[in-house]
Structures are given as structure tokens and as C-alpha cells.
PDB file of C-alpha atoms and ligand atoms in Angstrom:
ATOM      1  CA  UNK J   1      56.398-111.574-153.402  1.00  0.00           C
ATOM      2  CA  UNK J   2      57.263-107.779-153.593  1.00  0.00           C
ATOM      3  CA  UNK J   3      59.906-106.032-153.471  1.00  0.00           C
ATOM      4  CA  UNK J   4      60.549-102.483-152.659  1.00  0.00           C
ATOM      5  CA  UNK J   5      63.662-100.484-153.017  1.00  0.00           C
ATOM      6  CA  UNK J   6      63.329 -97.651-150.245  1.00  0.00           C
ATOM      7  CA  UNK J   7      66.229 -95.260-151.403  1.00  0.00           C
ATOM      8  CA  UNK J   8      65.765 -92.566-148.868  1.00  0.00           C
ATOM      9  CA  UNK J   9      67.571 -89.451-149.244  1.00  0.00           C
ATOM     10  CA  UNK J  10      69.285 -90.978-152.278  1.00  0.00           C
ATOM     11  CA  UNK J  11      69.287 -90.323-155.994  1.00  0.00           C
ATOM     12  CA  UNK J  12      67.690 -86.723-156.934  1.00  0.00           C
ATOM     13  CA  UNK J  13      65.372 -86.169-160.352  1.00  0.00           C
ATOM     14  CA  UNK J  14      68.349 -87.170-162.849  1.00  0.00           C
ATOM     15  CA  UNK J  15      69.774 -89.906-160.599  1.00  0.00           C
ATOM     16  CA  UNK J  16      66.597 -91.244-160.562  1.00  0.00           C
ATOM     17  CA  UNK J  17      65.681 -91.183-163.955  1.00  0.00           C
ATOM     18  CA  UNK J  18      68.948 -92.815-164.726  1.00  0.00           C
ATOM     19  CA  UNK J  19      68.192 -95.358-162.363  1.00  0.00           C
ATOM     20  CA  UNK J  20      64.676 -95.887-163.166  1.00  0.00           C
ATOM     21  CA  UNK J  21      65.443 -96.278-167.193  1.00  0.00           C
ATOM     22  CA  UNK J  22      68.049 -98.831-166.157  1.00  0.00           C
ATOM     23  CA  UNK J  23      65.811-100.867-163.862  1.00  0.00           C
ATOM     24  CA  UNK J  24      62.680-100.792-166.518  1.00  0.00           C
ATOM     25  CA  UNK J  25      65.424-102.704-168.900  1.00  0.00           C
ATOM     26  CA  UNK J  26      66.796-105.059-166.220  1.00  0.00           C
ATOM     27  CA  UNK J  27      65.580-109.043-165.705  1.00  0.00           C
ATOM     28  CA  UNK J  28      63.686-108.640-162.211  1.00  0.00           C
ATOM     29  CA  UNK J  29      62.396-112.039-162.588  1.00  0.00           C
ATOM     30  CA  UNK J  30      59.075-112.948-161.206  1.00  0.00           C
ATOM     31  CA  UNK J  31      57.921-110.958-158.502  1.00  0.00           C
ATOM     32  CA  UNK J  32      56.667-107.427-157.732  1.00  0.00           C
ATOM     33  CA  UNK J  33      58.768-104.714-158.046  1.00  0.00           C
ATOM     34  CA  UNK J  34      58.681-101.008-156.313  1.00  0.00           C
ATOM     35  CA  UNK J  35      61.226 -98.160-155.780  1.00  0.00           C
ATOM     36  CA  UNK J  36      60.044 -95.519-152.795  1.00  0.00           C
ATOM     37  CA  UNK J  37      62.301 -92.194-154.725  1.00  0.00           C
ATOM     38  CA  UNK J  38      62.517 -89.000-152.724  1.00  0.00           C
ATOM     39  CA  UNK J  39      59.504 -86.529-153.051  1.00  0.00           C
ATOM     40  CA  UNK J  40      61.538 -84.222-155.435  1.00  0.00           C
ATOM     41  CA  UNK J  41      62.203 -87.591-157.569  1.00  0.00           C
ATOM     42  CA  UNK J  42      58.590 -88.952-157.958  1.00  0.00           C
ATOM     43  CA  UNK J  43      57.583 -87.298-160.912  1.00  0.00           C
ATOM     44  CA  UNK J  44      60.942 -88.544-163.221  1.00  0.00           C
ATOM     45  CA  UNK J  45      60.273 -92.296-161.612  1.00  0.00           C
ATOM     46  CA  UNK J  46      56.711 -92.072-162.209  1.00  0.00           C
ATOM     47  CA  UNK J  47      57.202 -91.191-165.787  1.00  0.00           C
ATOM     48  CA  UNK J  48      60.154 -93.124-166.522  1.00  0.00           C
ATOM     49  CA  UNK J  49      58.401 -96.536-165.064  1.00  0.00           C
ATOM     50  CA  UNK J  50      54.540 -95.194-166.939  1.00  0.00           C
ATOM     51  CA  UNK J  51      53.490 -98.492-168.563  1.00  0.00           C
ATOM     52  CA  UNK J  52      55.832-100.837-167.039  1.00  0.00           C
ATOM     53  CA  UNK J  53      54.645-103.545-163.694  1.00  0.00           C
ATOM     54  CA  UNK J  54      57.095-101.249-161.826  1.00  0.00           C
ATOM     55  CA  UNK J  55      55.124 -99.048-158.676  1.00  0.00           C
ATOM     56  CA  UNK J  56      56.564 -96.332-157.484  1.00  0.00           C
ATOM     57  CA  UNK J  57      55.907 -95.362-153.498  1.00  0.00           C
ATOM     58  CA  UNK J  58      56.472 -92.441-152.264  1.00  0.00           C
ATOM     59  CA  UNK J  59      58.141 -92.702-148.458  1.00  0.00           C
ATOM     60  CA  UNK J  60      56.076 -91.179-146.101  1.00  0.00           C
ATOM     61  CA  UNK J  61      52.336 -88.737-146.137  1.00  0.00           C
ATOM     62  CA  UNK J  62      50.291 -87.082-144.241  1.00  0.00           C
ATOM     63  CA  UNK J  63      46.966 -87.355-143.396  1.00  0.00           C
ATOM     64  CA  UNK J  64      45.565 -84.140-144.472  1.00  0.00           C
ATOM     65  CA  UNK J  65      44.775 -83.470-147.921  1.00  0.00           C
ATOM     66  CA  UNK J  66      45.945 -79.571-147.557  1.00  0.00           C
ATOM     67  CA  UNK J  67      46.532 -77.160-144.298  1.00  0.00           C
ATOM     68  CA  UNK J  68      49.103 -75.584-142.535  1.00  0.00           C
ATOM     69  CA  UNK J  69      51.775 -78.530-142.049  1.00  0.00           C
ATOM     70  CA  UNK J  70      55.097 -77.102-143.652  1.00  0.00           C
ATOM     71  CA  UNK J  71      57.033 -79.789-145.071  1.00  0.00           C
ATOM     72  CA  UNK J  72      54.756 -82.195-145.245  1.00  0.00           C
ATOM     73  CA  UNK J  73      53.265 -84.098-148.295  1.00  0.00           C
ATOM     74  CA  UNK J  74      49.339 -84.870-148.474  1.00  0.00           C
ATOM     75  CA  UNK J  75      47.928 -88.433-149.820  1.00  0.00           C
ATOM     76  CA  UNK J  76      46.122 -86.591-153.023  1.00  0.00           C
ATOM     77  CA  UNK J  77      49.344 -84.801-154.024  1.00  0.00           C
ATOM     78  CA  UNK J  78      50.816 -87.972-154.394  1.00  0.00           C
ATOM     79  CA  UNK J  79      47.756 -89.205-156.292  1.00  0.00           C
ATOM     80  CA  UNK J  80      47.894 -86.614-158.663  1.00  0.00           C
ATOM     81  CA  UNK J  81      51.358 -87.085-159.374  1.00  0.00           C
ATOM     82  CA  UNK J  82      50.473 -90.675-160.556  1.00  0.00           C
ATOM     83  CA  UNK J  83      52.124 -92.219-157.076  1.00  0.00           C
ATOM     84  CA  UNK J  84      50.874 -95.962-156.575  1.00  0.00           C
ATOM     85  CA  UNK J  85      51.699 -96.073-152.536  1.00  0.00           C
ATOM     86  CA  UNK J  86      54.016 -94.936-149.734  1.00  0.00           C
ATOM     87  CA  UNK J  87      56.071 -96.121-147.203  1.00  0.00           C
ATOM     88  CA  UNK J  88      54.526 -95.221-143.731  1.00  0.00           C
ATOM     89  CA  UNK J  89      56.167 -95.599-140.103  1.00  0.00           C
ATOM     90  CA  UNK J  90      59.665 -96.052-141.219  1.00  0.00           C
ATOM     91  CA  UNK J  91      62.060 -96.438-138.411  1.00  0.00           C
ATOM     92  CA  UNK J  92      64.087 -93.417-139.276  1.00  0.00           C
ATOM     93  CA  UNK J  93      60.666 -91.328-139.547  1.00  0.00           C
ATOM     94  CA  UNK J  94      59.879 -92.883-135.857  1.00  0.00           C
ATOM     95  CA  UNK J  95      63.487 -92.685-134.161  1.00  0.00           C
ATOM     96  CA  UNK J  96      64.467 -89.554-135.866  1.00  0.00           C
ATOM     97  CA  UNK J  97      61.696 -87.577-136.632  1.00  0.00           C
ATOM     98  CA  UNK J  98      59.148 -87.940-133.713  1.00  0.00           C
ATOM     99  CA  UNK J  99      56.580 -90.634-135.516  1.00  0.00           C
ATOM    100  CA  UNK J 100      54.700 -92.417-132.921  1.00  0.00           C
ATOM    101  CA  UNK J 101      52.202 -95.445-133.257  1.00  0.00           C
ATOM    102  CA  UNK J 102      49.341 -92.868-133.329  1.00  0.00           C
ATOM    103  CA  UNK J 103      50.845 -90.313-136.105  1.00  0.00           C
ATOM    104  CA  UNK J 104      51.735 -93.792-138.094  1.00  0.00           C
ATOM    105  CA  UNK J 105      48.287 -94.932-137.521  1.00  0.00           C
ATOM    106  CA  UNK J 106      46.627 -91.550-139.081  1.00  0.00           C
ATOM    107  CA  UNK J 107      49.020 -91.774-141.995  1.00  0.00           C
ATOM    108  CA  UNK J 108      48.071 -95.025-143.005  1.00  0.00           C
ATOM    109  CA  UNK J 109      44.799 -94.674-142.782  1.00  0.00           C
ATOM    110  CA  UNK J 110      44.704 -91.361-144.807  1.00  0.00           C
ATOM    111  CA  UNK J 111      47.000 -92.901-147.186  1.00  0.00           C
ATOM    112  CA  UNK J 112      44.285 -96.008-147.841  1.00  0.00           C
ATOM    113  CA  UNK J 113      41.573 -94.099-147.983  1.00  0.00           C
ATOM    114  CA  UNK J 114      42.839 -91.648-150.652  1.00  0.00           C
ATOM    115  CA  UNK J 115      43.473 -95.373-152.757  1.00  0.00           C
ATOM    116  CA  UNK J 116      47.013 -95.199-151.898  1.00  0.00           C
ATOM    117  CA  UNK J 117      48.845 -98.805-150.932  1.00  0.00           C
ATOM    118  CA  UNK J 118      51.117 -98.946-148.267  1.00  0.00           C
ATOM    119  CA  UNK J 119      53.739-100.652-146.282  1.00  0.00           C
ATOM    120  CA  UNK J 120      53.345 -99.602-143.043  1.00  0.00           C
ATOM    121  CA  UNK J 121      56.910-100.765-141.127  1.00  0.00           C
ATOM    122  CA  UNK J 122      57.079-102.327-137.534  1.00  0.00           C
ATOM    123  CA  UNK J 123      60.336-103.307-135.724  1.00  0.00           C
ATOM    124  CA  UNK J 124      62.082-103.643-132.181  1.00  0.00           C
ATOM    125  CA  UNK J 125      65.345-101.740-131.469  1.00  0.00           C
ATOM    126  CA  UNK J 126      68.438-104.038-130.323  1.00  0.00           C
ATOM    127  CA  UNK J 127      67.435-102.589-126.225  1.00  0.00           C
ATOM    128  CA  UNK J 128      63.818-103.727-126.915  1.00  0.00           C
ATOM    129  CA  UNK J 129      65.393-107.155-128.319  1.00  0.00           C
ATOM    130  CA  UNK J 130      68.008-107.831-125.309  1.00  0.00           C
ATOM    131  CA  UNK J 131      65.212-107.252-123.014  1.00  0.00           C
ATOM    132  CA  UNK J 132      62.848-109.332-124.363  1.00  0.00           C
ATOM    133  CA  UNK J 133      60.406-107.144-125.182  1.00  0.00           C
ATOM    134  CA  UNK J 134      60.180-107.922-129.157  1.00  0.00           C
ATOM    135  CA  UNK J 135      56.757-109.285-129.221  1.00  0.00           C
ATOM    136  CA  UNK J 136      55.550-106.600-126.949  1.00  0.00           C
ATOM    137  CA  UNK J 137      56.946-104.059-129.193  1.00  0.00           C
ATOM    138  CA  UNK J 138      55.627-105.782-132.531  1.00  0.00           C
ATOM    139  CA  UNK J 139      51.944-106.374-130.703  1.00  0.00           C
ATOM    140  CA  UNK J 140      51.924-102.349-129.550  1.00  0.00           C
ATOM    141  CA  UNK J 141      53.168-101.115-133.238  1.00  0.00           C
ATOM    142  CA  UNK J 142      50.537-103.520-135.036  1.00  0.00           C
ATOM    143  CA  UNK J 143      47.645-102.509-132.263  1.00  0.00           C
ATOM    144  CA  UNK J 144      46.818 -99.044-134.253  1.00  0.00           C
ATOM    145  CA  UNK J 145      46.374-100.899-137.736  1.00  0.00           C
ATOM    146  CA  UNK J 146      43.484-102.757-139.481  1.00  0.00           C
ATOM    147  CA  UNK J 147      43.830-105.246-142.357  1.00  0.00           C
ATOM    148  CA  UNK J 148      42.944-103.639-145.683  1.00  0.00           C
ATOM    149  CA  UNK J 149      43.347-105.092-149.556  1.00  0.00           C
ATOM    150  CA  UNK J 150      45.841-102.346-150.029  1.00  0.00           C
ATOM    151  CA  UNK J 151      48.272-102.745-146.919  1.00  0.00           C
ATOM    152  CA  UNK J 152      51.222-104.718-146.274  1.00  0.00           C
ATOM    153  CA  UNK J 153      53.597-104.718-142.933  1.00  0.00           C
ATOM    154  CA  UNK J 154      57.480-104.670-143.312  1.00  0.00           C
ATOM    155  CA  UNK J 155      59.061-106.341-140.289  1.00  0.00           C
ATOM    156  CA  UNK J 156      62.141-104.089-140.096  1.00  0.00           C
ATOM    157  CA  UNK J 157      64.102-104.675-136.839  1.00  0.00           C
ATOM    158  CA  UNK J 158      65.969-101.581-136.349  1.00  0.00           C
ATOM    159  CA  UNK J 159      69.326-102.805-135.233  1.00  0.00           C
ATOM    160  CA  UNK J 160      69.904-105.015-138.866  1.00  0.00           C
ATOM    161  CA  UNK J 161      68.815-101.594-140.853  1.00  0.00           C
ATOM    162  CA  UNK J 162      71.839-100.124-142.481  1.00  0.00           C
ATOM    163  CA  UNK J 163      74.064-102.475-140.142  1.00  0.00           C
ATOM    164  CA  UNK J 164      75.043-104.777-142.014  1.00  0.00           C
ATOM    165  CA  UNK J 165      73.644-107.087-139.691  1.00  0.00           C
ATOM    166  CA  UNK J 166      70.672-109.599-141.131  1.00  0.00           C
ATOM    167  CA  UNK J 167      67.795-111.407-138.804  1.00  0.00           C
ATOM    168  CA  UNK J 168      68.890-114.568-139.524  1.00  0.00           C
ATOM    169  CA  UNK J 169      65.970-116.464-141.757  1.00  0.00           C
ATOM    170  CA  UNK J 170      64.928-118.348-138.238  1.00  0.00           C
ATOM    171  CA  UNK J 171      64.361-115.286-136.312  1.00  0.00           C
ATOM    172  CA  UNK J 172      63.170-113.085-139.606  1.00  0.00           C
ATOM    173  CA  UNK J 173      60.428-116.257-140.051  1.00  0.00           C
ATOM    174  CA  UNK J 174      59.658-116.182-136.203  1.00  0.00           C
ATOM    175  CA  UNK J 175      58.818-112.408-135.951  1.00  0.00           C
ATOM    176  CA  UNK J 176      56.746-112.808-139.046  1.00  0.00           C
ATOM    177  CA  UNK J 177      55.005-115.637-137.895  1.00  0.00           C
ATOM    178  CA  UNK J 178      53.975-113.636-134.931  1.00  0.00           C
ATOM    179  CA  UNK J 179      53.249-110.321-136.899  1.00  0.00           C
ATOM    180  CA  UNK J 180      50.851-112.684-138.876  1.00  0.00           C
ATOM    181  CA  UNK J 181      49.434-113.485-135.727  1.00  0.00           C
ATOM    182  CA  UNK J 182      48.580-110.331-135.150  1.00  0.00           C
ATOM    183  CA  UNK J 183      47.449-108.899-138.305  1.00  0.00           C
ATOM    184  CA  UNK J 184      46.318-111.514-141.296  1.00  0.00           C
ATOM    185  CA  UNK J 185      48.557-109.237-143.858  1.00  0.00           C
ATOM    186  CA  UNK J 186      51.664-110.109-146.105  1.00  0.00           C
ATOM    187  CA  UNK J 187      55.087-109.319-144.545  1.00  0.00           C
ATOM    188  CA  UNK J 188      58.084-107.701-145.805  1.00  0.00           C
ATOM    189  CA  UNK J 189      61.441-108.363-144.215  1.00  0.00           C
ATOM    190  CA  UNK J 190      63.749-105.360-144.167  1.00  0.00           C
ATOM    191  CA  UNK J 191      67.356-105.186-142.896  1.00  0.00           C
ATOM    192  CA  UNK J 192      70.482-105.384-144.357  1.00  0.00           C
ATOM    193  CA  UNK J 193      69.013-107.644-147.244  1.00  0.00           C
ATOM    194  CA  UNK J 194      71.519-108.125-150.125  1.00  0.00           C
ATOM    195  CA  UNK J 195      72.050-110.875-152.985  1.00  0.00           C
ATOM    196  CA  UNK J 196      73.615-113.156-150.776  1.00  0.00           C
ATOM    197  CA  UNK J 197      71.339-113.326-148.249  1.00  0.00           C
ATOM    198  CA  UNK J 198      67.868-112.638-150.075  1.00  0.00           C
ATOM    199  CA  UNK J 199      67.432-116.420-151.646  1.00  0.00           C
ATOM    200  CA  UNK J 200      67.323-117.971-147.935  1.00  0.00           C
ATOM    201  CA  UNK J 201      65.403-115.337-146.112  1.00  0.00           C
ATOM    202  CA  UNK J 202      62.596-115.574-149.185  1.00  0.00           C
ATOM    203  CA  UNK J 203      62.506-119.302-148.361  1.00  0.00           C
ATOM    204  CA  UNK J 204      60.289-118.615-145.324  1.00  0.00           C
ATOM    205  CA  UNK J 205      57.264-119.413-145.406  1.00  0.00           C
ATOM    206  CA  UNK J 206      56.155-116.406-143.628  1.00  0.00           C
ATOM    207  CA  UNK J 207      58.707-113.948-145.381  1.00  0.00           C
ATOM    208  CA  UNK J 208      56.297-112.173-148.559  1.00  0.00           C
ATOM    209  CA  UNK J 209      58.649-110.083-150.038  1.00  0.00           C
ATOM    210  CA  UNK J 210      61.292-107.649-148.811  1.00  0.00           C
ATOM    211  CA  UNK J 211      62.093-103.884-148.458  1.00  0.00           C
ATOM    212  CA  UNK J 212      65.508-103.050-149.233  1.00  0.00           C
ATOM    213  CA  UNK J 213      67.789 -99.688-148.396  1.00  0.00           C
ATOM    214  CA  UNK J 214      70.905 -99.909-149.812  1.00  0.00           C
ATOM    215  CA  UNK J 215      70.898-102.510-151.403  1.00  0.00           C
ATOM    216  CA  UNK J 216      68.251-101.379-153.133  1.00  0.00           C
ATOM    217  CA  UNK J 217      70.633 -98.017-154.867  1.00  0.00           C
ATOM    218  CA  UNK J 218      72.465-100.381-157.391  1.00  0.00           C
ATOM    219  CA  UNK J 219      70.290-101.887-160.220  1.00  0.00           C
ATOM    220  CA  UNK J 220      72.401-104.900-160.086  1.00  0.00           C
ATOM    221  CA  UNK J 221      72.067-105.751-156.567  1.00  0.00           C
ATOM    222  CA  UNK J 222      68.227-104.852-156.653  1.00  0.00           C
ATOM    223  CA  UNK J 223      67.781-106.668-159.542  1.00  0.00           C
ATOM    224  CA  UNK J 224      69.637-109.853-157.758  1.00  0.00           C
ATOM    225  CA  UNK J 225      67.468-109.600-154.941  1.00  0.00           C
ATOM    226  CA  UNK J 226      64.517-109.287-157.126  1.00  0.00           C
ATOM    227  CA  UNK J 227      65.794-112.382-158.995  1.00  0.00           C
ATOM    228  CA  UNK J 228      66.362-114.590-155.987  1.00  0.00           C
ATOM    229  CA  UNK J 229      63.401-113.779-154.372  1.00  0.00           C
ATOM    230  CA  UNK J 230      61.530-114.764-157.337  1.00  0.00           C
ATOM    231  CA  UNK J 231      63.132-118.293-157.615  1.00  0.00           C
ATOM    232  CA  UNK J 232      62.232-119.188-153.926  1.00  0.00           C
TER     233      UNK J 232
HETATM  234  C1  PEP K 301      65.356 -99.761-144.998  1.00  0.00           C
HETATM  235  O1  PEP K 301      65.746 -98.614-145.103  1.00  0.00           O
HETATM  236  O2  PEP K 301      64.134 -99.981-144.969  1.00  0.00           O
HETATM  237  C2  PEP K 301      66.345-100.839-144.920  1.00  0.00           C
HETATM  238  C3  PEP K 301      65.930-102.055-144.677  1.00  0.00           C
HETATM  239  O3  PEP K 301      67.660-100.483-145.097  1.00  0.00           O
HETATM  240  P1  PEP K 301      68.916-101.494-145.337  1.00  0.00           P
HETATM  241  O4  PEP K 301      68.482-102.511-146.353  1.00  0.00           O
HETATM  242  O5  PEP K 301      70.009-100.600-145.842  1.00  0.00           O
HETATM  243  O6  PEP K 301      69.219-102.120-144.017  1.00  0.00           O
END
């Protein structure tokens, strides 16, 4: 089981450190345990979590190593800043900012092969749901991947992230099984996980872990989740 805290453009350099000395005190029971900071916040979490199980991720990178791409971050900057992965493909990088499967696709590879891990994230948008189109969706997103030791794919349907509104465990389980289907790599369920819900959705048999937004900005509440996904 792992579980990754993506804070997105939440907590800068103190904030994090705060956060980060909190969390390395804090009973996370038995699972795996990552927190995705902002760029400007890697460096405080990386130092603050040095010689603890704790990764840190970064939450998104590009494929180049250097060149002309303003704003971007490269795979061996992140290396060299003592970064153990990244988030790739987020929904908010695809619906706000232009990712497609193919950009995803170069970023995750570049990230792998510069020793990175990653959690590359999939999901269908409430239209894509309605119309029946989930599977279609998950199978198109999945298409531009391989399987590789360092990669895992976070089932994130896009209309429970930030919503309030959870898969239920039935339909998180469902879409897993069939993202399994597609590509023989663990899953992380993302949306809208909290304490309350996080003991029942880790109960799937398909479910390996979770990625968590807001939840994920408290050290209590992560810490809960981390706890009850270790007991199931
Ligand atoms: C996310 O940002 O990946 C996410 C799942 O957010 P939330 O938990 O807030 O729905």
C-alpha cells in the first residue's frame, strides 16, 4: 500500500517544513508514505524527511534534461535535488494545462529513465462516465504506457477530485480491476479520499494504495488515512 499526499499549489518552503517535521513524528502505521510538495518546497521536504521511509515526489517533469521550455522542470533537476518520484498526467495538468496522452507518455518515460518513480494518473470526466465511455477512456489513457518496476497508475476519476464526491469502493474496485487489465501495475485510487472513507475503499482487492489532495494538507487526516489503509 502507498500513499501519497499530492498538495498542489499548497504549503510554500516554511509550510512545508512545518508540515513535513510534523508528519516525520506522526504514527502512519504500516504502509508507504509520500507527499508530492510544490517545486519551490522540494528542497525543505527533502531535507526535513532525509533518513526517514517518507518519499517525496515532485508533481509533474519534463522530458528534457535542459532546453528552452520556460517553466518547466527537467527529471535530473529533480534528481539532484534528492527527489524520489513525481506525479505525471494529473487531471488538472491535462484539463487545465493542455497535457495530452502523448505529452504524459514522454514525461513518464523521461521521468523512469532518469531513475525517477512515478504515478502516472488516469481518469474519466463525469460526460465521459454518463456516456459510457469510462473504459474507453481508461484503455486510451493506459495505451501510451509500459509496465516498469518503478511505475504505478492512480485511477483518479475527475468528477470525485476535490468534489467531495467518492467512487464508491464497488465502482473504485471495478475501474481498477479493469486498469489491471490493461496494465499489470499497482493502482492508486484518488478522489475525495478522507478518514472516513479510506478503511473501505483499501478493502479492495484491487485498490493498492491511494493519492490524496486535500485530505492530504492536515497531518491528522493524512495520517488517518495512512493508518486505515494500513489496517485493511
Ligand atoms: C488529487 O488531487 O489527486 C485528489 C485526489 O484530490 P482530492 O483528494 O482533494 O479529491
Amino acid at each position: 500500500m502507498l500513499v501519497a499526499g499530492n498538495w498542489k499549489m499548497f504549503k510554500g518552503p516554511s509550510a512545508a517544513g512545518s508540515f513535513c517535521r510534523a508528519l516525520r513524528d506522526a504514527d502512519l502505521g504500516d504502509v508507504d508514505v509520500a507527499v508530492c510538495p510544490p517545486y519551490v518546497s522540494l528542497a525543505d521536504a527533502v531535507q526535513v524527511l532525509a533518513g526517514t521511509e517518507i518519499g517525496v515526489f515532485a508533481q509533474n517533469c519534463h522530458w528534457a534534461d535542459e532546453g528552452a521550455f520556460t517553466g518547466e522542470v527537467s527529471p535530473a533537476m529533480l534528481k539532484e535535488l534528492g527527489v524520489y518520484g513525481t506525479i505525471v498526467g494529473h487531471s488538472e495538468r491535462r484539463q487545465l494545462f493542455g497535457e495530452t496522452d502523448e505529452s504524459v507518455a514522454r514525461r513518464v518515460k523521461a521521468a523512469l529513465d532518469a531513475g525517477l518513480n512515478v504515478i502516472a494518473c488516469v481518469g474519466e470526466t463525469d460526460e465521459e462516465r454518463e456516456t459510457g465511455r469510462t473504459n474507453d477512456v481508461l484503455e486510451r489513457q493506459l495505451s501510451v504506457l509500459e509496465p516498469d518496476d518503478g511505475l504505478v497508475i492512480a485511477y483518479e476519476p475527475v468528477w470525485a477530485i476535490g468534489t467531495g464526491k467518492t467512487a464508491t469502493p464497488e465502482l473504485a474496485q471495478e475501474a481498477h480491476a479493469f486498469v489491471k487489465s490493461q496494465i499489470d501495475l499497482p493502482v492508486l485510487y484518488g478522489g475525495s479520499v478522507k478518514p472516513d472513507n479510506a478503511k473501505r475503499l483499501a478493502e479492495q482487492p484491487d485498490v493498492d494504495g491511494f493519492l490524496v489532495g486535500g485530505a492530504s494538507l492536515d497531518v491528522g487526516s493524512f495520517a488517518a488515512i495512512c493508518q486505515a489503509a494500513s489496517t485493511s
